[in-house]
mmCIF file of C-alpha atoms in Angstrom:
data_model
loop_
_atom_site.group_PDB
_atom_site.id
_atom_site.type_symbol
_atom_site.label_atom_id
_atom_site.label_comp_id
_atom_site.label_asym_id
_atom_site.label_seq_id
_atom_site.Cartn_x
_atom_site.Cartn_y
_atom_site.Cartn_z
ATOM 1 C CA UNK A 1236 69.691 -73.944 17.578
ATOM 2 C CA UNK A 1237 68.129 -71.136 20.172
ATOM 3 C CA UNK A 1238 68.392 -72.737 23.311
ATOM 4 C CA UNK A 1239 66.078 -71.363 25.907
ATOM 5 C CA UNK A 1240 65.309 -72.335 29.900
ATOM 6 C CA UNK A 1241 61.749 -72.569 30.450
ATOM 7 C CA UNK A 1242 61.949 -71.224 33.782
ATOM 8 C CA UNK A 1243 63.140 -67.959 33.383
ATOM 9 C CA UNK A 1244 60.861 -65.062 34.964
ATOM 10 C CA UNK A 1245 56.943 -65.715 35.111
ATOM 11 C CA UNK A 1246 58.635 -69.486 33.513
ATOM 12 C CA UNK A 1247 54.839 -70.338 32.732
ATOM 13 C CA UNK A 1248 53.177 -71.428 29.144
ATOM 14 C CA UNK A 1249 53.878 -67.786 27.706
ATOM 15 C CA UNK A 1250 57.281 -68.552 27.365
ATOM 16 C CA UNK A 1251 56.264 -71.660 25.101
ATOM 17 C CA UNK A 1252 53.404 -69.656 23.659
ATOM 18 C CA UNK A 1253 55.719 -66.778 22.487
ATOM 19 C CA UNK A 1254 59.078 -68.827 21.179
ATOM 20 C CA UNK A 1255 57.266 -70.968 18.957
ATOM 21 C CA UNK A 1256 55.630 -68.790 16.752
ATOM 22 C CA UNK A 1257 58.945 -66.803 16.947
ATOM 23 C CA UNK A 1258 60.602 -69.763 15.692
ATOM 24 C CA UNK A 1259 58.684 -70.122 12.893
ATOM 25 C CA UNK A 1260 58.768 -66.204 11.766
ATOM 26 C CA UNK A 1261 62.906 -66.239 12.340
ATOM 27 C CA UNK A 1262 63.688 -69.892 11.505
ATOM 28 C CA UNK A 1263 65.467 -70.297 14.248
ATOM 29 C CA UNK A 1264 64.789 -74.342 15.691
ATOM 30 C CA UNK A 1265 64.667 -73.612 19.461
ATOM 31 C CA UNK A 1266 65.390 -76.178 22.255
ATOM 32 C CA UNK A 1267 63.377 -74.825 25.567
ATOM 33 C CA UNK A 1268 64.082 -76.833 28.354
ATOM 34 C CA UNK A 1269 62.772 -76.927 32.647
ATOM 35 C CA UNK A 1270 59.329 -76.111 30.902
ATOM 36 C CA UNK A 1271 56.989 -75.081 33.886
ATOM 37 C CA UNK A 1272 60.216 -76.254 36.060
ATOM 38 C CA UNK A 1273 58.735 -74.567 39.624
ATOM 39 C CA UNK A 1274 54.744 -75.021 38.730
ATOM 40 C CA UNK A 1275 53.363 -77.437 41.025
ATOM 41 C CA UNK A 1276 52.656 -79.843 38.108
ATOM 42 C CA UNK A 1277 55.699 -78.961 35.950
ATOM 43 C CA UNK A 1278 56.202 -79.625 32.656
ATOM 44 C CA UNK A 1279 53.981 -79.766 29.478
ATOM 45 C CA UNK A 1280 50.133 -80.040 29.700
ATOM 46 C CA UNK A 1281 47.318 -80.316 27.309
ATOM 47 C CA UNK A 1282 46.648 -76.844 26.641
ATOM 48 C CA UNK A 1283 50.308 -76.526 25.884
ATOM 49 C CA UNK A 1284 50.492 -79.906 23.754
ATOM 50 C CA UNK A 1285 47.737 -78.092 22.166
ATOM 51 C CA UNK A 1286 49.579 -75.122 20.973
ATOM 52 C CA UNK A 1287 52.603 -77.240 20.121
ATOM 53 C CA UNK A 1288 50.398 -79.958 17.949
ATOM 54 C CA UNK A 1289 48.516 -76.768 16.118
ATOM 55 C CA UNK A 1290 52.244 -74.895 15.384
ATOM 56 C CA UNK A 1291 53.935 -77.904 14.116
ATOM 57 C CA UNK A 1292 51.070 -78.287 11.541
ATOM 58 C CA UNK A 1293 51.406 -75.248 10.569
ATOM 59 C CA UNK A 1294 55.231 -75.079 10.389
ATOM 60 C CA UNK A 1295 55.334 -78.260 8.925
ATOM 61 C CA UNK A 1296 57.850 -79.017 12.176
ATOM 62 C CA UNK A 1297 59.950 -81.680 13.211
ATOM 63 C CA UNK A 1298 59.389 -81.876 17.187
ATOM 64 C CA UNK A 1299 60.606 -83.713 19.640
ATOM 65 C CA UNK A 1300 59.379 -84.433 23.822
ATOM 66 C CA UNK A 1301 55.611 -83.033 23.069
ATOM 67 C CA UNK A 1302 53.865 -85.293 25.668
ATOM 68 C CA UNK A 1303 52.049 -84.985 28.986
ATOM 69 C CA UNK A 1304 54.525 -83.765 31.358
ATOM 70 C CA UNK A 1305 57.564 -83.368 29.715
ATOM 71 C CA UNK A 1306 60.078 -80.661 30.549
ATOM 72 C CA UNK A 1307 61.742 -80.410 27.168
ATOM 73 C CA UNK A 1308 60.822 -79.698 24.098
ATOM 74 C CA UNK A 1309 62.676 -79.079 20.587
ATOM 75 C CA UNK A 1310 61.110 -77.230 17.810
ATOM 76 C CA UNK A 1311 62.260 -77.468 13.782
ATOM 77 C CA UNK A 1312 60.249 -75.151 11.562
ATOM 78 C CA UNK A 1313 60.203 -76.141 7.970
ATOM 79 C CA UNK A 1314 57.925 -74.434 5.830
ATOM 80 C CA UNK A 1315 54.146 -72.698 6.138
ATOM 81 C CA UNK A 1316 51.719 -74.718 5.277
ATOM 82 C CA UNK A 1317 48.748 -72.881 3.362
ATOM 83 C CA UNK A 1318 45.403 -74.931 4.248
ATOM 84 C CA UNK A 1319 42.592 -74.792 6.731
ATOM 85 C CA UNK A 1320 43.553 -76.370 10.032
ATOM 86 C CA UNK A 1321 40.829 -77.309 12.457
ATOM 87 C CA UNK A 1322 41.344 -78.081 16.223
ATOM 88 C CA UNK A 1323 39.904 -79.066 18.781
ATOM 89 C CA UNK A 1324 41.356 -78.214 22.347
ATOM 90 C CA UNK A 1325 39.334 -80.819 24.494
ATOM 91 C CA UNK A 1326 36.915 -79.579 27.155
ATOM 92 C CA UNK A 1327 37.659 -75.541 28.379
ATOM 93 C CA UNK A 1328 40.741 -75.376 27.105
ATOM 94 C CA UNK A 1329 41.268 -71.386 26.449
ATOM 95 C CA UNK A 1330 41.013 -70.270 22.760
ATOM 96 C CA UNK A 1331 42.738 -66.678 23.368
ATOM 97 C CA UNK A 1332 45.680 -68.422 24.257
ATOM 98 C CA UNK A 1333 46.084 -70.048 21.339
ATOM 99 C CA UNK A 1334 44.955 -67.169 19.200
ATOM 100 C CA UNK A 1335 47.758 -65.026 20.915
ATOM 101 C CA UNK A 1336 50.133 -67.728 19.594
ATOM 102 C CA UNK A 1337 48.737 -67.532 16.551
ATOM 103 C CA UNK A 1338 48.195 -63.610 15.644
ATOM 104 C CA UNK A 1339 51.982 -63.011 15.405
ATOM 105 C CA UNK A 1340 52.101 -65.401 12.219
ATOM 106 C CA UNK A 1341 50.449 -62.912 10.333
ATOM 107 C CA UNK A 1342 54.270 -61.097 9.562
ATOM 108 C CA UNK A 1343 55.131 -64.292 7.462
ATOM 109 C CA UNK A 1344 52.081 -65.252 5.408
ATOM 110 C CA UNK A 1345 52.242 -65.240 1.737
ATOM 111 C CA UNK A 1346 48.546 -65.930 1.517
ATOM 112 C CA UNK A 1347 45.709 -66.158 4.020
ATOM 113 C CA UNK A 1348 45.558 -68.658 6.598
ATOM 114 C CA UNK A 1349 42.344 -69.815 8.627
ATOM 115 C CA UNK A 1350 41.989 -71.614 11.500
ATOM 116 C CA UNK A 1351 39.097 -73.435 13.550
ATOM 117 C CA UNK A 1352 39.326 -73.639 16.988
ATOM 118 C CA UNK A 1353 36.732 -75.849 19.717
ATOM 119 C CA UNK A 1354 37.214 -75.446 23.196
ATOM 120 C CA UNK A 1355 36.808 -72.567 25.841
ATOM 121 C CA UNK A 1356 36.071 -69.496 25.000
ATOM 122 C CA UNK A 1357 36.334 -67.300 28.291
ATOM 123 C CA UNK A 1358 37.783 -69.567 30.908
ATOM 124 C CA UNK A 1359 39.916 -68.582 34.396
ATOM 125 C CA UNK A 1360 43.427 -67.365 33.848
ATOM 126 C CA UNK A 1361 43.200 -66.401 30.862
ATOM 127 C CA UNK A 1362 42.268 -62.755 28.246
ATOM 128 C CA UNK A 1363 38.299 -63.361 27.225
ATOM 129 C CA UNK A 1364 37.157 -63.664 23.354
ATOM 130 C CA UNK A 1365 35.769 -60.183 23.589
ATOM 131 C CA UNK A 1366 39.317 -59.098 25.228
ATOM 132 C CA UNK A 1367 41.187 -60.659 22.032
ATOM 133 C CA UNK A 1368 38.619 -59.302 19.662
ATOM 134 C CA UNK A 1369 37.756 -56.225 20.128
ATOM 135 C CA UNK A 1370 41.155 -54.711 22.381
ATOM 136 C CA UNK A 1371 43.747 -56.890 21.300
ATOM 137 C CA UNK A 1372 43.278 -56.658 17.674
ATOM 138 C CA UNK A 1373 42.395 -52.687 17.794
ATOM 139 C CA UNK A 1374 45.978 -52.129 19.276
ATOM 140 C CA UNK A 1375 47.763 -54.414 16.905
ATOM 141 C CA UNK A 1376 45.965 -53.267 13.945
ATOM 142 C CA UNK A 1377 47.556 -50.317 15.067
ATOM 143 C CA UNK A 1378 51.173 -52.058 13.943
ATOM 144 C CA UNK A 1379 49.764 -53.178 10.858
ATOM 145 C CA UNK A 1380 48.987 -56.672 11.986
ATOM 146 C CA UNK A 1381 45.405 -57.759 9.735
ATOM 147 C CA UNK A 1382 43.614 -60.983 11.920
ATOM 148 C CA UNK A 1383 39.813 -61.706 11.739
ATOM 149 C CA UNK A 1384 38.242 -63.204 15.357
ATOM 150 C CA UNK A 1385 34.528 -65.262 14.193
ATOM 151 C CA UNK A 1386 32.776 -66.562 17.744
ATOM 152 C CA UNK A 1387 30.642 -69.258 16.224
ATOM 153 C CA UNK A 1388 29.643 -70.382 19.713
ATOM 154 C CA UNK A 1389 30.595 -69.640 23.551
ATOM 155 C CA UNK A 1390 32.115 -71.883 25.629
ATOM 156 C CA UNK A 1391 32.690 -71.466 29.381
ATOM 157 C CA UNK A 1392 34.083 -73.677 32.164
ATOM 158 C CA UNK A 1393 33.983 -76.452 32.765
ATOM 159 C CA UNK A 1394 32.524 -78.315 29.844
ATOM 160 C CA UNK A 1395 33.606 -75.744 26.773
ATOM 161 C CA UNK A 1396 32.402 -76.577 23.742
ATOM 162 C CA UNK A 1397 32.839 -72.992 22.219
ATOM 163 C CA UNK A 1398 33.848 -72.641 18.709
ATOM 164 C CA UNK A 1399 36.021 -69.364 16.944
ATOM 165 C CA UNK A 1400 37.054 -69.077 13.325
ATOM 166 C CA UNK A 1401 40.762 -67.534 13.074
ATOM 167 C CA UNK A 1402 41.392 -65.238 10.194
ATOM 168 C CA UNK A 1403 44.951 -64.102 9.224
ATOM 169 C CA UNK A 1404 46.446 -62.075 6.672
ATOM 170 C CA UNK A 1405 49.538 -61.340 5.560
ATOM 171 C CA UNK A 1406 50.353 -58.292 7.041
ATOM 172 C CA UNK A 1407 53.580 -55.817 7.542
ATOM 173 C CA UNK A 1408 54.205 -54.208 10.218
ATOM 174 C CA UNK A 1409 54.854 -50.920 11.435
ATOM 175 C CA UNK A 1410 56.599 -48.917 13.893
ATOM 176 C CA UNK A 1411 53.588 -47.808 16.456
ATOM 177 C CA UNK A 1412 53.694 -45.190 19.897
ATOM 178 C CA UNK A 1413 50.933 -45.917 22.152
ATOM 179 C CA UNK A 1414 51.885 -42.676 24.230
ATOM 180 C CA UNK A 1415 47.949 -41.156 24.566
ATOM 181 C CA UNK A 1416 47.086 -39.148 27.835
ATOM 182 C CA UNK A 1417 43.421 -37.739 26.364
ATOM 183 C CA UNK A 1418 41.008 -38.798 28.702
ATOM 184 C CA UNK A 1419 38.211 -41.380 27.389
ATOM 185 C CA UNK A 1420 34.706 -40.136 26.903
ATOM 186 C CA UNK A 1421 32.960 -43.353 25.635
ATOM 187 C CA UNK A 1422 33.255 -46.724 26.352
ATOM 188 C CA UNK A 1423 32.234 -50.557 25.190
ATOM 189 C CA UNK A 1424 30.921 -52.977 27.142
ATOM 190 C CA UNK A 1425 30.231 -56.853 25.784
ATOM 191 C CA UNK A 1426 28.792 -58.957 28.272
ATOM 192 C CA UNK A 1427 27.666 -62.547 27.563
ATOM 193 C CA UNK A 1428 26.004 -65.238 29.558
ATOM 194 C CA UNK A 1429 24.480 -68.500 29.471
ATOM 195 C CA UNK A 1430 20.307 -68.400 28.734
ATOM 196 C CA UNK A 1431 19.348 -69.936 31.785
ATOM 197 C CA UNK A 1432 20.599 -66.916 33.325
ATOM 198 C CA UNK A 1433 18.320 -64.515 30.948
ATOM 199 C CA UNK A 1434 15.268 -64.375 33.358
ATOM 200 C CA UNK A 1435 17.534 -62.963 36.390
ATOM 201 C CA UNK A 1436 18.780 -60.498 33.971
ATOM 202 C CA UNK A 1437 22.658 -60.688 35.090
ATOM 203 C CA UNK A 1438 23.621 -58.720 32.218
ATOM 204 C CA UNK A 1439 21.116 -55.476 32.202
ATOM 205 C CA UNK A 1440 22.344 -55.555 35.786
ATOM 206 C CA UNK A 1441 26.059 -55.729 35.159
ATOM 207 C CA UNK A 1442 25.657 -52.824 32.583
ATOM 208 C CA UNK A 1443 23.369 -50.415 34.726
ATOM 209 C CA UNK A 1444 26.465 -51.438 37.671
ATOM 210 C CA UNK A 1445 28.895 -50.313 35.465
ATOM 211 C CA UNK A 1446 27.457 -47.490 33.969
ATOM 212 C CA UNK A 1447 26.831 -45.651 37.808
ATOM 213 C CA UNK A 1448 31.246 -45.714 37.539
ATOM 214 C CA UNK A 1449 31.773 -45.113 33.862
ATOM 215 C CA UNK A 1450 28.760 -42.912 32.597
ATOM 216 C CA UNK A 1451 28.003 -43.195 28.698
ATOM 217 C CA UNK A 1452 28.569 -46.857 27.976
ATOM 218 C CA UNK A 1453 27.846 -48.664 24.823
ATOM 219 C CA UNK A 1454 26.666 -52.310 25.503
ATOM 220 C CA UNK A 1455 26.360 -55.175 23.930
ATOM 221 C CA UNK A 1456 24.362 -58.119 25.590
ATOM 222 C CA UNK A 1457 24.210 -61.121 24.974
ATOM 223 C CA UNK A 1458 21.944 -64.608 26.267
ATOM 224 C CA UNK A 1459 23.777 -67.761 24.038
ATOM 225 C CA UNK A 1460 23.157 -71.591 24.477
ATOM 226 C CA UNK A 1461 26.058 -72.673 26.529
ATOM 227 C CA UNK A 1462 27.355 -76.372 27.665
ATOM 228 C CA UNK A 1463 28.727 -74.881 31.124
ATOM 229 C CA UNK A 1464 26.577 -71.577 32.638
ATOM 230 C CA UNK A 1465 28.882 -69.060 32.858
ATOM 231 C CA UNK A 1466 29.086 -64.710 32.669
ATOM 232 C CA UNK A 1467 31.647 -63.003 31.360
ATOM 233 C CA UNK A 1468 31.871 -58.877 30.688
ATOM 234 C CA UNK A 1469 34.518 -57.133 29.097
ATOM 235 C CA UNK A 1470 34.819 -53.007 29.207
ATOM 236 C CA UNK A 1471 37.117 -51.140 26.950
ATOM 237 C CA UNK A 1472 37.837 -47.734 25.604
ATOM 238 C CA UNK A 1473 40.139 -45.868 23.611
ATOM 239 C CA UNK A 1474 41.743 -42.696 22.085
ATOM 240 C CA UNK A 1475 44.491 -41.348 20.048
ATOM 241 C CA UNK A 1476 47.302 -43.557 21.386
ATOM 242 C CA UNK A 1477 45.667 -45.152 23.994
ATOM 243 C CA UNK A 1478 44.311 -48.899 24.129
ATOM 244 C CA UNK A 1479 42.432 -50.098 27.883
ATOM 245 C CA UNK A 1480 40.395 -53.160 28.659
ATOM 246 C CA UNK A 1481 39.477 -55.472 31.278
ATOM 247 C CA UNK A 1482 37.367 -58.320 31.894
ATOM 248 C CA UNK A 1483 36.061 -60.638 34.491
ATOM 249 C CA UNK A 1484 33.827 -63.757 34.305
ATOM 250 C CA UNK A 1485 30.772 -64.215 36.513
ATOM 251 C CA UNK A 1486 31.501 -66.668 40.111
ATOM 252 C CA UNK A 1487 28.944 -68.458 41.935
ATOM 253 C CA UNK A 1488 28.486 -66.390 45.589
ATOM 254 C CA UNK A 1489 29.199 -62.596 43.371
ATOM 255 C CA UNK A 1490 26.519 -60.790 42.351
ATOM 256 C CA UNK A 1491 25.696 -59.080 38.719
ATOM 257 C CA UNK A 1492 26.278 -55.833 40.215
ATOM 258 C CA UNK A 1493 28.933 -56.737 42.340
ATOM 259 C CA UNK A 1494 30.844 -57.834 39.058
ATOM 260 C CA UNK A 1495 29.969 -54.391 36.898
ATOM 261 C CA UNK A 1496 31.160 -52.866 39.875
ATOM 262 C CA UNK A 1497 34.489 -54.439 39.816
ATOM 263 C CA UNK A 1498 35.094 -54.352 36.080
ATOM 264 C CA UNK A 1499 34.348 -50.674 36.332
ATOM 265 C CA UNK A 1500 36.902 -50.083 38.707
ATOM 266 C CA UNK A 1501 39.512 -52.247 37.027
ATOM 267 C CA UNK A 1502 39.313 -50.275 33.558
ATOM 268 C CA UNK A 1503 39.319 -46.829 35.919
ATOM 269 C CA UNK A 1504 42.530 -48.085 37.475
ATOM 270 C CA UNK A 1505 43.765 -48.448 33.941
ATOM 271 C CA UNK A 1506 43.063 -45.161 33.417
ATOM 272 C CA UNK A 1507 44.170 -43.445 36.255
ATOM 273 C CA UNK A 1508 47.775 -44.717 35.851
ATOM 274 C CA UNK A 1509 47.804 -42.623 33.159
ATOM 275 C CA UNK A 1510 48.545 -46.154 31.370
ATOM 276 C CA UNK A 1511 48.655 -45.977 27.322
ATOM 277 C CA UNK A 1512 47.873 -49.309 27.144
ATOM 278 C CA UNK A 1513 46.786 -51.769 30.453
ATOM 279 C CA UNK A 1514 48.546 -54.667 31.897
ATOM 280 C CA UNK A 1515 47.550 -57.551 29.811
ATOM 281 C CA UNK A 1516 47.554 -56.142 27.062
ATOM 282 C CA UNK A 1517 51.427 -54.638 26.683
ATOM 283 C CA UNK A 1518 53.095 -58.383 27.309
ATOM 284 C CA UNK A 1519 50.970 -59.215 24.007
ATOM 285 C CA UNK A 1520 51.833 -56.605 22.213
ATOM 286 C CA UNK A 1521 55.805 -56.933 22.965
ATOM 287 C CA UNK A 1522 56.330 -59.643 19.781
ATOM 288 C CA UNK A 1523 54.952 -56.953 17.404
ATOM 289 C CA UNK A 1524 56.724 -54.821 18.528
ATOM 290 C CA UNK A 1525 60.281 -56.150 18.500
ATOM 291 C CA UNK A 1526 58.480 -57.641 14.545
ATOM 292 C CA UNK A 1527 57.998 -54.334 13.490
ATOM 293 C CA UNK A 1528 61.415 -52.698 14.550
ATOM 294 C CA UNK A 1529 59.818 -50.025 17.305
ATOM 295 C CA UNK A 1530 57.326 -49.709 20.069
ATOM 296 C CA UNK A 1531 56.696 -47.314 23.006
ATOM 297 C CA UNK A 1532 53.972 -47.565 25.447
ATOM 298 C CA UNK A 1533 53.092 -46.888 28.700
ATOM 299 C CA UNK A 1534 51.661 -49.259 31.193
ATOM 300 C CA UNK A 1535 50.011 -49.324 34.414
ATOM 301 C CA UNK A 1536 52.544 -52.620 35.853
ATOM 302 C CA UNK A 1537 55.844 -53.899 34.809
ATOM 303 C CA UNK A 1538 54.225 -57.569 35.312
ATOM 304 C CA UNK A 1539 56.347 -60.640 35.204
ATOM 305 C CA UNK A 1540 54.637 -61.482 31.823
ATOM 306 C CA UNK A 1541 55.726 -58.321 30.198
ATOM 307 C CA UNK A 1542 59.296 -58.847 31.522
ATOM 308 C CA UNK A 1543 59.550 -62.315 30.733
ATOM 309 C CA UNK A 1544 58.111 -61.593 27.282
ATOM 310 C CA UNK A 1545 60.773 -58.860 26.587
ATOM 311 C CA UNK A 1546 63.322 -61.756 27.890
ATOM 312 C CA UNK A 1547 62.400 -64.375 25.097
ATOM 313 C CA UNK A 1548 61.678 -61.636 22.475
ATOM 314 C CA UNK A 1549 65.648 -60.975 23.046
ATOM 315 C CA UNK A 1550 66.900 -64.388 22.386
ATOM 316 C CA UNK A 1551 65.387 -64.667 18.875
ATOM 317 C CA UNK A 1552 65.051 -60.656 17.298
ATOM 318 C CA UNK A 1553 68.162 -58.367 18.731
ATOM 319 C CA UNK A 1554 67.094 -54.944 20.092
ATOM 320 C CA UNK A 1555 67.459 -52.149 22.408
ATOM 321 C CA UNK A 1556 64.860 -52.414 24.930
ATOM 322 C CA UNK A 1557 64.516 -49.286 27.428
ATOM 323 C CA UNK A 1558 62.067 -49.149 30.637
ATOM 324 C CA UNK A 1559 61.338 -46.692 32.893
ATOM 325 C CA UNK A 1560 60.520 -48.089 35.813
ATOM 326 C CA UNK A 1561 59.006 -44.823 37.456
ATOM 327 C CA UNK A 1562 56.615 -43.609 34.491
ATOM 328 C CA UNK A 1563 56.259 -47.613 33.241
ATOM 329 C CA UNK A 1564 57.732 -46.726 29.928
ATOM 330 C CA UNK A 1565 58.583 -49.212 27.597
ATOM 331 C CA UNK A 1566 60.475 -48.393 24.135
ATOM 332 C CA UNK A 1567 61.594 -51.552 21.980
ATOM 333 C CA UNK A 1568 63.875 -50.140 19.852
#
């Protein structure tokens, strides 16, 4: 058994989020222990117990300490278990979290899997739906990985109530360089909010906001029924070898423009690091990449998340890992 301290660099969820599904794809049973061990509330909570309860079904696994609060947890994979599972996270809980737990799952999958998912669909701390859709699946496409993202509904803070249909596929993976410098021409903008915000047209005004930064932008707009009001806008672009997005969700007190203004200049910054792929998204690519034997990409910031991804990646799947701290290189080798 893979025994692994749940405090260890950014010593959040990720850690739980990214040795569990590696569990299942090695067979390794894992013990992770001081789960959350310096978070104000440490130990396990829902959205974690959430993860847990949806892997074990899957995995058919024997697990032991998954309640509120508890700082250990052991993990037994058995066997994949081929029917639709359907799960409801309670309240705002986020969806891309889950879904990043899930995507990897797609390297062991003798037949298609799909999963149905209620809770929060762009919620605080955490990638939105668009994010996972349309930027995280474009890059690991790229490595071969075949997932389908279905929004059925939105659901923001608090109240959630959004619902998303998971699609995976067995896939194999591929070695992949995300090492693009070409300079993006075009890019895509999804913006969604609530329809009580429709008359005060938040989202034409986040789009013309962003568009005075970016020039030629693609949008897609969006006014949904909602349980919670809420905004959120995602930008991306991309070209040969290079994958960039950001998002942001709306906040009571910051203007429509004020927000197209700020997700402009996050994407820019992206871009201006000469980054091959941005922030968020290399920590979620680092499982593929140590799956499918070889990665390289640059990035704009060596975060925690990457670091501490790299970190549990290494317990489970053996290989050489080189970064360049100056340029923000990273090879998994």
């Amino acid at each position: 058994m893979l025994v692994i301290d749940g405090s260890y660099g950014e010593g959040g969820g990720q850690i739980l989020r990214t040795a569990l599904p590696l569990s299942i794809i090695t067979n390794i049973p894992v013990k992770i222990y001081n789960i959350r061990a310096r978070r104000p509330e440490p130990g396990l909570k829902r959205q974690h117990l959430v993860v847990v309860r949806l892997l074990k079904k899957l995995a058919d696994a024997e697990v032991e300490g998954a309640y509120l609060g508890s700082t250990e947890l052991v993990f037994r994979p058995r066997r994949l278990v081929y029917k639709e599972l359907e799960l409801d996270v309670g309240s705002a809980g986020s969806l891309p979290l889950i879904i990043q737990a899930l995507a990897p799952l797609v390297t062991v999958l003798e037949r298609p899997v799909t999963v149905k998912l209620t809770g929060g669909t762009d919620v605080p701390h955490s990638p939105s739906f668009d994010y996972m859709r349309y930027i995280f699946c474009k890059a690991v496409g790229v490595l071969g990985a075949r997932l389908e993202l279905l929004l059925e509904k939105r659901g923001f803070y608090p109240r959630g109530g959004g619902k998303v249909t998971v699609k995976l596929y067995p896939s194999t993976l591929q070695p992949a360089e995300f090492l693009g410098k070409e300079q993006p021409k075009k890019f895509w903008l999804w913006a969604a909010a609530s329809e009580e915000l429709k008359k005060r047209n938040v989202l034409g005004r986040i789009a013309s906001s962003a568009k005075k930064l970016l020039g030629e932008v693609n949008s897609q707009l969006e006014y949904c029924k909602t349980l919670s009001v809420g905004v959120v806008a995602t930008l991306g672009c991309w070209t040969e070898g290079r994958v960039l997005g950001a998002d942001m969700l709306g906040e009571k007190g910051l203007p429509s423009e004020e927000l197209g203004r700020q997700l402009a200049e996050k994407l820019l910054k992206e871009i201006q690091s000469g980054a091959s792929v941005d922030k968020h998204l290399a920590d979620m690519l680092v499982p593929f990449g140590f799956l499918a034997g070889r990665l390289v990409f640059r990035t704009s910031e060596l975060t925690q998340h990457l670091l501490t991804n790299i970190w549990v990646c290494r317990q489970f799947i053996k290989r050489e890992v080189r970064i360049d701290e100056t340029t923000k290189k990273v090879e998994i080798l």
